[in-house]
PDB file of C-alpha atoms in Angstrom:
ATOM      1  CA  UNK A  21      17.433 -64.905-115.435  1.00 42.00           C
ATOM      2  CA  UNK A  22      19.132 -67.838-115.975  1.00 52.00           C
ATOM      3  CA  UNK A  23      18.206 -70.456-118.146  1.00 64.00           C
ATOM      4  CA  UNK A  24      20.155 -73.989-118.067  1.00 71.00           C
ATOM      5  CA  UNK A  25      19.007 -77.173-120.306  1.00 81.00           C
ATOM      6  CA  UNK A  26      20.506 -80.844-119.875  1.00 88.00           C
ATOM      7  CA  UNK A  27      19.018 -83.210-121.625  1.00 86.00           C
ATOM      8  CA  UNK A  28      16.917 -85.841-120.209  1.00 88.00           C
ATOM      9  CA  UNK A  29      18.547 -89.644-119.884  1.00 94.00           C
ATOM     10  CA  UNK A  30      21.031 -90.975-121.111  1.00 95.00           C
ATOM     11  CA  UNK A  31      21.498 -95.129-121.369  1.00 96.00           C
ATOM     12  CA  UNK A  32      25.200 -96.602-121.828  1.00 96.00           C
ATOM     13  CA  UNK A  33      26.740-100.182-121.307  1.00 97.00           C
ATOM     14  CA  UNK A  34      29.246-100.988-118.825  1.00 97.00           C
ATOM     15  CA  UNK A  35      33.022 -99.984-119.968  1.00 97.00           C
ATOM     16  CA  UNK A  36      31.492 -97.472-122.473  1.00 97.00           C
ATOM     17  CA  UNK A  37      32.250 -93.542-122.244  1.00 97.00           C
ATOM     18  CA  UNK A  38      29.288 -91.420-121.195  1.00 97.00           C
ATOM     19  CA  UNK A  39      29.105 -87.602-121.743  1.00 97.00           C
ATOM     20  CA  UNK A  40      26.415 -85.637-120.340  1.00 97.00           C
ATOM     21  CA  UNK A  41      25.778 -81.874-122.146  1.00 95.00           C
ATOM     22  CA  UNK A  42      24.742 -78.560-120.572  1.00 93.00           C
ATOM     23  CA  UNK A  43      23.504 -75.486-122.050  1.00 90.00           C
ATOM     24  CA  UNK A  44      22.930 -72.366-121.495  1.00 74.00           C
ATOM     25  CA  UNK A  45      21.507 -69.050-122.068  1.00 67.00           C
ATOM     26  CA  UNK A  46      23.365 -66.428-120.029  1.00 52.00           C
ATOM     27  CA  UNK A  47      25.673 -66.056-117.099  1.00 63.00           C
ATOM     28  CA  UNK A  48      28.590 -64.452-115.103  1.00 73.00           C
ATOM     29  CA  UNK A  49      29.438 -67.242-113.416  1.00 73.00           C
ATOM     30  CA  UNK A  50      33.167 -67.699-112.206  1.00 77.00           C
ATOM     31  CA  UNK A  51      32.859 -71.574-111.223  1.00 84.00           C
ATOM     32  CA  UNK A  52      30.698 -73.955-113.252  1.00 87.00           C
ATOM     33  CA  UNK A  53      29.936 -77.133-111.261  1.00 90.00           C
ATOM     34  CA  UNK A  54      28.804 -80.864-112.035  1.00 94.00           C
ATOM     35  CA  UNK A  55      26.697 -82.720-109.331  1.00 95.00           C
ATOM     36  CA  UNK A  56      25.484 -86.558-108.889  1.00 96.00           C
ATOM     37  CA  UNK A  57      22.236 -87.335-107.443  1.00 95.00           C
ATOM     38  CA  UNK A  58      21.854 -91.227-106.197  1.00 92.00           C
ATOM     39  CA  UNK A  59      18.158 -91.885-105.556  1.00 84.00           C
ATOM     40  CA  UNK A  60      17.156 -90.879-102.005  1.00 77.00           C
ATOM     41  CA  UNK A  61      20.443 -89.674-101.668  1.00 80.00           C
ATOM     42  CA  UNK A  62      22.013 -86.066-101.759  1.00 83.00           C
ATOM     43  CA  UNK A  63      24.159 -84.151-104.093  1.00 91.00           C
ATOM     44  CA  UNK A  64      27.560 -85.069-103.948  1.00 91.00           C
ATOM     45  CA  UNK A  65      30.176 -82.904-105.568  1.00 91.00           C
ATOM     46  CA  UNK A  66      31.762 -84.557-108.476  1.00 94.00           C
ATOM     47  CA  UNK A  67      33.889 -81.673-110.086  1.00 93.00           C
ATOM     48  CA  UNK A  68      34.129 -77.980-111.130  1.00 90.00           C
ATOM     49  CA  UNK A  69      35.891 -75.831-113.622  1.00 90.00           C
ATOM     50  CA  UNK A  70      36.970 -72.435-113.533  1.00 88.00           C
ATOM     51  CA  UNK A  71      35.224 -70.311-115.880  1.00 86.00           C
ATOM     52  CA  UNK A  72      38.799 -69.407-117.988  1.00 87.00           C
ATOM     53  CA  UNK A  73      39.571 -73.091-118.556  1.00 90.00           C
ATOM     54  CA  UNK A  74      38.524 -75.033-121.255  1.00 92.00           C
ATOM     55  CA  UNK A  75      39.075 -78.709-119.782  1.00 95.00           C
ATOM     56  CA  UNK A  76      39.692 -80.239-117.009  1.00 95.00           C
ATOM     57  CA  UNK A  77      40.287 -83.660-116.039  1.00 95.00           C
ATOM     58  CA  UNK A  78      39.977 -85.705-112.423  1.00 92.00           C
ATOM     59  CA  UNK A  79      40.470 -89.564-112.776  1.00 95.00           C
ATOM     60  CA  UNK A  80      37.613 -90.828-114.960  1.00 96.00           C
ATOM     61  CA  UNK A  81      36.309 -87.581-115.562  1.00 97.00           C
ATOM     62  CA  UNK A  82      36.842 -84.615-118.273  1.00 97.00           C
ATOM     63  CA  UNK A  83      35.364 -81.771-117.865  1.00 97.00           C
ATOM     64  CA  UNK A  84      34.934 -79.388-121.177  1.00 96.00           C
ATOM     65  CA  UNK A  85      34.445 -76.190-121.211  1.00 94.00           C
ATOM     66  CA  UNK A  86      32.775 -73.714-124.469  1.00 92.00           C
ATOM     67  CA  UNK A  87      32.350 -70.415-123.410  1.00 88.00           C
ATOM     68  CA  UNK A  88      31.323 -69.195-126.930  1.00 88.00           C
ATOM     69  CA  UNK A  89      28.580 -72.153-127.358  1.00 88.00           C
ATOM     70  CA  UNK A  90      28.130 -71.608-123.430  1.00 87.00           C
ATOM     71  CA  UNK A  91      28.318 -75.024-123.393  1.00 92.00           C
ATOM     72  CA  UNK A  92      29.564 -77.416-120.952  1.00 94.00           C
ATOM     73  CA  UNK A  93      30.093 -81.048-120.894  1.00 96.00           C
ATOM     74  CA  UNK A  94      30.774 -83.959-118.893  1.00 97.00           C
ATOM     75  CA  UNK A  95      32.540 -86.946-119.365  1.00 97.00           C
ATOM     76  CA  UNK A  96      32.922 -90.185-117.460  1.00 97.00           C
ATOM     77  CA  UNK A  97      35.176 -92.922-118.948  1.00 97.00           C
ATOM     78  CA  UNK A  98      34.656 -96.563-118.593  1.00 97.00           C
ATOM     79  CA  UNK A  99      30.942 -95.951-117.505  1.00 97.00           C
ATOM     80  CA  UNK A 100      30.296 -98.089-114.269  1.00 96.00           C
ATOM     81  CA  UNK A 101      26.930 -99.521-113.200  1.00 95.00           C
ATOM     82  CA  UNK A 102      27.734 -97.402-109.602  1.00 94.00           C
ATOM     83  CA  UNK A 103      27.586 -94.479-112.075  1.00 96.00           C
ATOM     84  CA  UNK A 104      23.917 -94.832-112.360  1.00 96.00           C
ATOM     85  CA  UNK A 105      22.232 -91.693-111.135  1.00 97.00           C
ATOM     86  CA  UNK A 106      21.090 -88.034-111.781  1.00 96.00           C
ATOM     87  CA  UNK A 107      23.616 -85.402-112.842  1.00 97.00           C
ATOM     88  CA  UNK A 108      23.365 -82.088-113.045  1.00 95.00           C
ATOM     89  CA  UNK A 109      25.251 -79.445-113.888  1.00 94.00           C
ATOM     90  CA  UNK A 110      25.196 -76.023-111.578  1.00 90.00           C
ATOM     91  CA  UNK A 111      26.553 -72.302-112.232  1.00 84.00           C
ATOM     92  CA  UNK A 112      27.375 -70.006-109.212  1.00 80.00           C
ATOM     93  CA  UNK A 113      26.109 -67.062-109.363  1.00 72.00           C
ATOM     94  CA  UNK A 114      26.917 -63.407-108.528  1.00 68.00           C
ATOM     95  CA  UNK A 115      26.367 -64.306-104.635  1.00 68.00           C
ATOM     96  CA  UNK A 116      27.833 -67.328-104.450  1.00 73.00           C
ATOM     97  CA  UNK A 117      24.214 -69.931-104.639  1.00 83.00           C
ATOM     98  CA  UNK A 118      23.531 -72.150-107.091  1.00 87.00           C
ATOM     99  CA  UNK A 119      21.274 -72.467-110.549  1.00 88.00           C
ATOM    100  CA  UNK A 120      20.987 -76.009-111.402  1.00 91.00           C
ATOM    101  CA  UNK A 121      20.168 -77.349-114.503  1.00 92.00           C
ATOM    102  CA  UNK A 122      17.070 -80.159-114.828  1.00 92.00           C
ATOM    103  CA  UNK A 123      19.505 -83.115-114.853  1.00 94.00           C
ATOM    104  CA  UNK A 124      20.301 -85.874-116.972  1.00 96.00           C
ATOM    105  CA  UNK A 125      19.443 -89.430-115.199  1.00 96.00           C
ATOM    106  CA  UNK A 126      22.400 -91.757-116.097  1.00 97.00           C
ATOM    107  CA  UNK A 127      21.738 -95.226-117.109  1.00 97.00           C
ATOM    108  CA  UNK A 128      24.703 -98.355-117.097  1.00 97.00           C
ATOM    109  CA  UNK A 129      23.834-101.349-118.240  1.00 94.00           C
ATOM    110  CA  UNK A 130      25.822-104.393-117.690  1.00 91.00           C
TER     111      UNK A 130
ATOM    112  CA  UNK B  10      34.398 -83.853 -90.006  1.00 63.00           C
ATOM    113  CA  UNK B  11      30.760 -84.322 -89.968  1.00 79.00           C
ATOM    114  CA  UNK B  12      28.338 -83.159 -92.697  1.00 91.00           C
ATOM    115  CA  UNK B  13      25.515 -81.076 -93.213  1.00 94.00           C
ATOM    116  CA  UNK B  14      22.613 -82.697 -90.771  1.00 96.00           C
ATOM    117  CA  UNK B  15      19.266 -82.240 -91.500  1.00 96.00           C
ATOM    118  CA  UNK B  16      15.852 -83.736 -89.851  1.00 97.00           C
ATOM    119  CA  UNK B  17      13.124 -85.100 -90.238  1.00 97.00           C
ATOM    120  CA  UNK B  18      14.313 -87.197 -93.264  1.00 95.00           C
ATOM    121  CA  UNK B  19      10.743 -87.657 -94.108  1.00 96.00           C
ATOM    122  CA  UNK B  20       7.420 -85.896 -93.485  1.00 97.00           C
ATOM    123  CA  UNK B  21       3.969 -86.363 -94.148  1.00 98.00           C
ATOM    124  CA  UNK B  22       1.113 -83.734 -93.885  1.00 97.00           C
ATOM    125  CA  UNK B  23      -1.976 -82.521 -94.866  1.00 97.00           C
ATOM    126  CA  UNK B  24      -2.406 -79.607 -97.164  1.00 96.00           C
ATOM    127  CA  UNK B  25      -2.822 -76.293 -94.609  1.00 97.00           C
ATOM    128  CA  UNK B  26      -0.453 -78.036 -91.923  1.00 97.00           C
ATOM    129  CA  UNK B  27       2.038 -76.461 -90.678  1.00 97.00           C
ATOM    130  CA  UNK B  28       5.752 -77.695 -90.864  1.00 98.00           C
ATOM    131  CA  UNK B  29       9.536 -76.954 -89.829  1.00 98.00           C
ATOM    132  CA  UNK B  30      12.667 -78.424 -90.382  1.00 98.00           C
ATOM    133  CA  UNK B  31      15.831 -78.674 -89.023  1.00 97.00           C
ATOM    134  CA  UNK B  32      19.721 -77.802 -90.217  1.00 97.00           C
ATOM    135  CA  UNK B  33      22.697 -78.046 -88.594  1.00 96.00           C
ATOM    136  CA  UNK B  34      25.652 -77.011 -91.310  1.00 95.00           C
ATOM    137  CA  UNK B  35      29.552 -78.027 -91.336  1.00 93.00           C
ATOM    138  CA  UNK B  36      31.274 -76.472 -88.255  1.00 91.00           C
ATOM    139  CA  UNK B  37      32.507 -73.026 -89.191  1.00 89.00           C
ATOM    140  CA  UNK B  38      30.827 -72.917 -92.423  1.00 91.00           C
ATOM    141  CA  UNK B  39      29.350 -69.042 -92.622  1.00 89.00           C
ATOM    142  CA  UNK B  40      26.995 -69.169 -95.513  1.00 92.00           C
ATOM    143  CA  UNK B  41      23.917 -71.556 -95.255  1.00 95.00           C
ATOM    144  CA  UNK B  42      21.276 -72.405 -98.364  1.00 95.00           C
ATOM    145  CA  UNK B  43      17.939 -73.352 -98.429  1.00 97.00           C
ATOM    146  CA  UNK B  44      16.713 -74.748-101.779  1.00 97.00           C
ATOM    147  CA  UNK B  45      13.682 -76.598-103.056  1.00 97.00           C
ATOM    148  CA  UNK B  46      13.698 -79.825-105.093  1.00 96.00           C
ATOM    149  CA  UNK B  47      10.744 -80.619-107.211  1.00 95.00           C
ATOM    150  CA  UNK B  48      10.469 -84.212-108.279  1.00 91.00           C
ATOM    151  CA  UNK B  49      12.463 -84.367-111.864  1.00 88.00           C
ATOM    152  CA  UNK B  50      13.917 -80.764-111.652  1.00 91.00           C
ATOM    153  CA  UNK B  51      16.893 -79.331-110.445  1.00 92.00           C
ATOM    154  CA  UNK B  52      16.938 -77.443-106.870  1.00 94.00           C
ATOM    155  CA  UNK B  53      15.938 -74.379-106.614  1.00 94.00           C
ATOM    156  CA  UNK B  54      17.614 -71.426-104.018  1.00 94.00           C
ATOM    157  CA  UNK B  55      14.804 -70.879-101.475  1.00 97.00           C
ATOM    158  CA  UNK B  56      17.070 -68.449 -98.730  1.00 96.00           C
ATOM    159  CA  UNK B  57      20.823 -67.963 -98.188  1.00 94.00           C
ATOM    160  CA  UNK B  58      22.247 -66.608 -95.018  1.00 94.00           C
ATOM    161  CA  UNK B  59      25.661 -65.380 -94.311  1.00 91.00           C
ATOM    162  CA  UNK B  60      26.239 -65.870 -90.673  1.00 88.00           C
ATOM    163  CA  UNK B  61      22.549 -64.778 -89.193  1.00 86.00           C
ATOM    164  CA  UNK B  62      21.872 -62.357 -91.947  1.00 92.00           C
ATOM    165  CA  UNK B  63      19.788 -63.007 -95.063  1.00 93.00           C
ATOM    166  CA  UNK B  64      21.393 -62.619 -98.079  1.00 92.00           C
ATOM    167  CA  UNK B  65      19.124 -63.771-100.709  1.00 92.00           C
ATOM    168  CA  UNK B  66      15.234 -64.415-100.139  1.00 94.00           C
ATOM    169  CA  UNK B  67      13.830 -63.524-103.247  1.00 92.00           C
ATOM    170  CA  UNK B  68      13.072 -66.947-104.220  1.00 92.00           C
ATOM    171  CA  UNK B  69      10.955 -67.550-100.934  1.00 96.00           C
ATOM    172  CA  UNK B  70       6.957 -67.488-100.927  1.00 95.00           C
ATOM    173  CA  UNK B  71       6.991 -64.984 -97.886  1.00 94.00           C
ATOM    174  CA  UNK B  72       3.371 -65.626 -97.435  1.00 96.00           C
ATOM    175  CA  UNK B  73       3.776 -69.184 -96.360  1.00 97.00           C
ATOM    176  CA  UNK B  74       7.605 -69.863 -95.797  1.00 97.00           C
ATOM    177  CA  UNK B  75       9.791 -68.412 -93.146  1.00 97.00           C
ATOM    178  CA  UNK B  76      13.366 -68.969 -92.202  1.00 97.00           C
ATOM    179  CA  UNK B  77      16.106 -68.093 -89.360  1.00 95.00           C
ATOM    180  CA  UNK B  78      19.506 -68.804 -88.851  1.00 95.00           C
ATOM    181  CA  UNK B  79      19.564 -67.450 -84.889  1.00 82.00           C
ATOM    182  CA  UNK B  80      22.966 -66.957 -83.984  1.00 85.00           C
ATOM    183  CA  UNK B  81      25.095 -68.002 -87.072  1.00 84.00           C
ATOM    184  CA  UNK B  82      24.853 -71.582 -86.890  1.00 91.00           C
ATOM    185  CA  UNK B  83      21.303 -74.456 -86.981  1.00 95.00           C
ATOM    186  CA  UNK B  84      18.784 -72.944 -89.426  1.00 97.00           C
ATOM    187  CA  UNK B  85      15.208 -74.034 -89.274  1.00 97.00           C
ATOM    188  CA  UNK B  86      12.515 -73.437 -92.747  1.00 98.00           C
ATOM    189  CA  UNK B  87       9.246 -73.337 -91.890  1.00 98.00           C
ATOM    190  CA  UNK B  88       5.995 -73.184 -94.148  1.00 98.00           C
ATOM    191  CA  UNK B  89       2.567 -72.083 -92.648  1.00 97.00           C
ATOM    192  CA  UNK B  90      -0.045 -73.132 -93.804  1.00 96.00           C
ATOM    193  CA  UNK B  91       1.356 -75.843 -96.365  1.00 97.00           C
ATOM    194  CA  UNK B  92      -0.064 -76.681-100.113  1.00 97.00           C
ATOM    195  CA  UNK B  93       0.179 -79.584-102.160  1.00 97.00           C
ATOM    196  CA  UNK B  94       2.242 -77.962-104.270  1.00 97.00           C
ATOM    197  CA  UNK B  95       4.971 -77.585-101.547  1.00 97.00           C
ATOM    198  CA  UNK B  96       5.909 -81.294-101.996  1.00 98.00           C
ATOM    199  CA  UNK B  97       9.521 -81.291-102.346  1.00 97.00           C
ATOM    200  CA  UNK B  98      12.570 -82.756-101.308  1.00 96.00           C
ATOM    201  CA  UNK B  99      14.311 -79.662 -99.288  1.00 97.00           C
ATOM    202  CA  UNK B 100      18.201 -79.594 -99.327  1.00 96.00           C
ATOM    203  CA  UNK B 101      20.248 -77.571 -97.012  1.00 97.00           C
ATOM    204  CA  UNK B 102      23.499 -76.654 -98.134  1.00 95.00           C
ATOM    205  CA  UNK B 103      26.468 -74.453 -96.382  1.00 93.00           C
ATOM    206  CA  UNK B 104      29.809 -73.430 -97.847  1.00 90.00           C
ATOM    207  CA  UNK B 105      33.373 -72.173 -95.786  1.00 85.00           C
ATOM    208  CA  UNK B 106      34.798 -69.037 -96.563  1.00 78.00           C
ATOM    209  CA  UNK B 107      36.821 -68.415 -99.752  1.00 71.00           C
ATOM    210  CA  UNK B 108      36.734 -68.125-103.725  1.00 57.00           C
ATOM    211  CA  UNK B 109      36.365 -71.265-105.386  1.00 60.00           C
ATOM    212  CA  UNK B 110      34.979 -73.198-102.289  1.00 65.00           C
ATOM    213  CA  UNK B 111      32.083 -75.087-103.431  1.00 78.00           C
ATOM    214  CA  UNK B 112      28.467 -75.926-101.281  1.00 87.00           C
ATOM    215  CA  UNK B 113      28.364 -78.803 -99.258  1.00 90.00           C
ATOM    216  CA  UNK B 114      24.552 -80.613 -99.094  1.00 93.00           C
ATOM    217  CA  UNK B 115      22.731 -82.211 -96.427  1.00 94.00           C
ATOM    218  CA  UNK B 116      20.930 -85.574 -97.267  1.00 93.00           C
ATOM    219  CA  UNK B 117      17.860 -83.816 -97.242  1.00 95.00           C
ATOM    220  CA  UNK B 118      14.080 -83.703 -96.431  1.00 96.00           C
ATOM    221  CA  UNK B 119      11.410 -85.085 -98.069  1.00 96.00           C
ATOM    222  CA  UNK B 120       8.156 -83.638 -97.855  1.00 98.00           C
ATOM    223  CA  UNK B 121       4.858 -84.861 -99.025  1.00 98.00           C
ATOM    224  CA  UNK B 122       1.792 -82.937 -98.714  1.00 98.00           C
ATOM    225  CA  UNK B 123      -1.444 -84.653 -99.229  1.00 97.00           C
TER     226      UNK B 123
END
């Protein structure tokens, strides 16, 4: 099955670039996903990739792509303390659900 | 357009209670998700229906949870009898028609069983 790995937390200051990193083991996914989590809160979509891209970029985000490392990354320029929250990263699979990584709890400091 | 409704927010029970809860997806949205978030992991696909048919239960404790999707639309998860282990945060999720569309979540409900 699948396995995906983010790491844990991550702490940044205000105005600094954060990048969150996803792993993983195996998968045929066509869209690869990244989510944000706000404490009680839901997941809100923040942006996907196609699985043939290697980047791709929305406003403060980049979105990187490694198919060979199956790696994927995330990147949020000029970190904001509203940034603060749990990300995670999310593969669709064969019938269209979801695997989610463990998530990577975001922290901005002022 | 209105979002993926869910209720209770919140629910508190004793371990061998019975529970349900409620989902009402996007308007027109065909395929509905179930999934189960444990506190500091990632969710987890429970069910997924397309229209009133299950697609994809494999993931559900059939001994203890049951779900329906009556007539394409609201879905209700139940679990019968509950365990403490079954403390969760449970987000529904549904998703239109068409490649590339991605799920849209429900605030979802948290459950606590003590």
């Amino acid at each position: 099955g699948e396995d995906v790995e983010q790491s844990l937390f991550l702490s940044v200051r205000e105005g600094d670039s954060s990048v969150i990193n996803c792993t993983y083991t195996d998968s045929s996914s066509t869209y690869l996903y990244w989510y944000k989590q706000e404490p009680g809160a839901g997941l809100q979509l923040l942006t996907y990739i196609f699985s043939n891209m290697d980047m791709k970029q929305d406003q403060r985000l980049t979105v990187l792509l490694n198919k060979k490392d199956k790696h994927l990354s995330l990147r949020i320029a000029d970190t904001q303390t509203g940034d603060s929250a749990i990300y995670f990263c999310a593969w669709d699979t064969g019938r269209r659900a979801l695997t989610f990584g463990s998530g990577t709890r975001l922290q901005v400091q002022p | 357009e209105a979002g993926v409704a869910q209720s209770p927010r919140y629910k508190i029970i004793e371990k061998r209670q019975s529970v349900a809860f409620w989902c009402n997806p996007i308007s027109g949205h065909a395929t509905l998700y179930w999934y189960q978030q444990i506190l500091g992991q990632g969710p987890k696909l429970l069910i997924q229906f397309q229209n009133n048919g299950v697609v994809d239960d494999s993931q559900l404790p059939k001994d203890r949870f049951s779900a329906e999707r009556l007539k394409g639309v609201d879905s209700t998860l139940k679990i019968q009898p509950a365990k403490l282990e079954d403390s969760a945060v449970y987000l529904c999720a549904s998703r239109p028609r068409g490649a590339g569309e991605t799920q849209y979540f429900g605030p979802g409900t948290r459950l606590l069983v003590l």
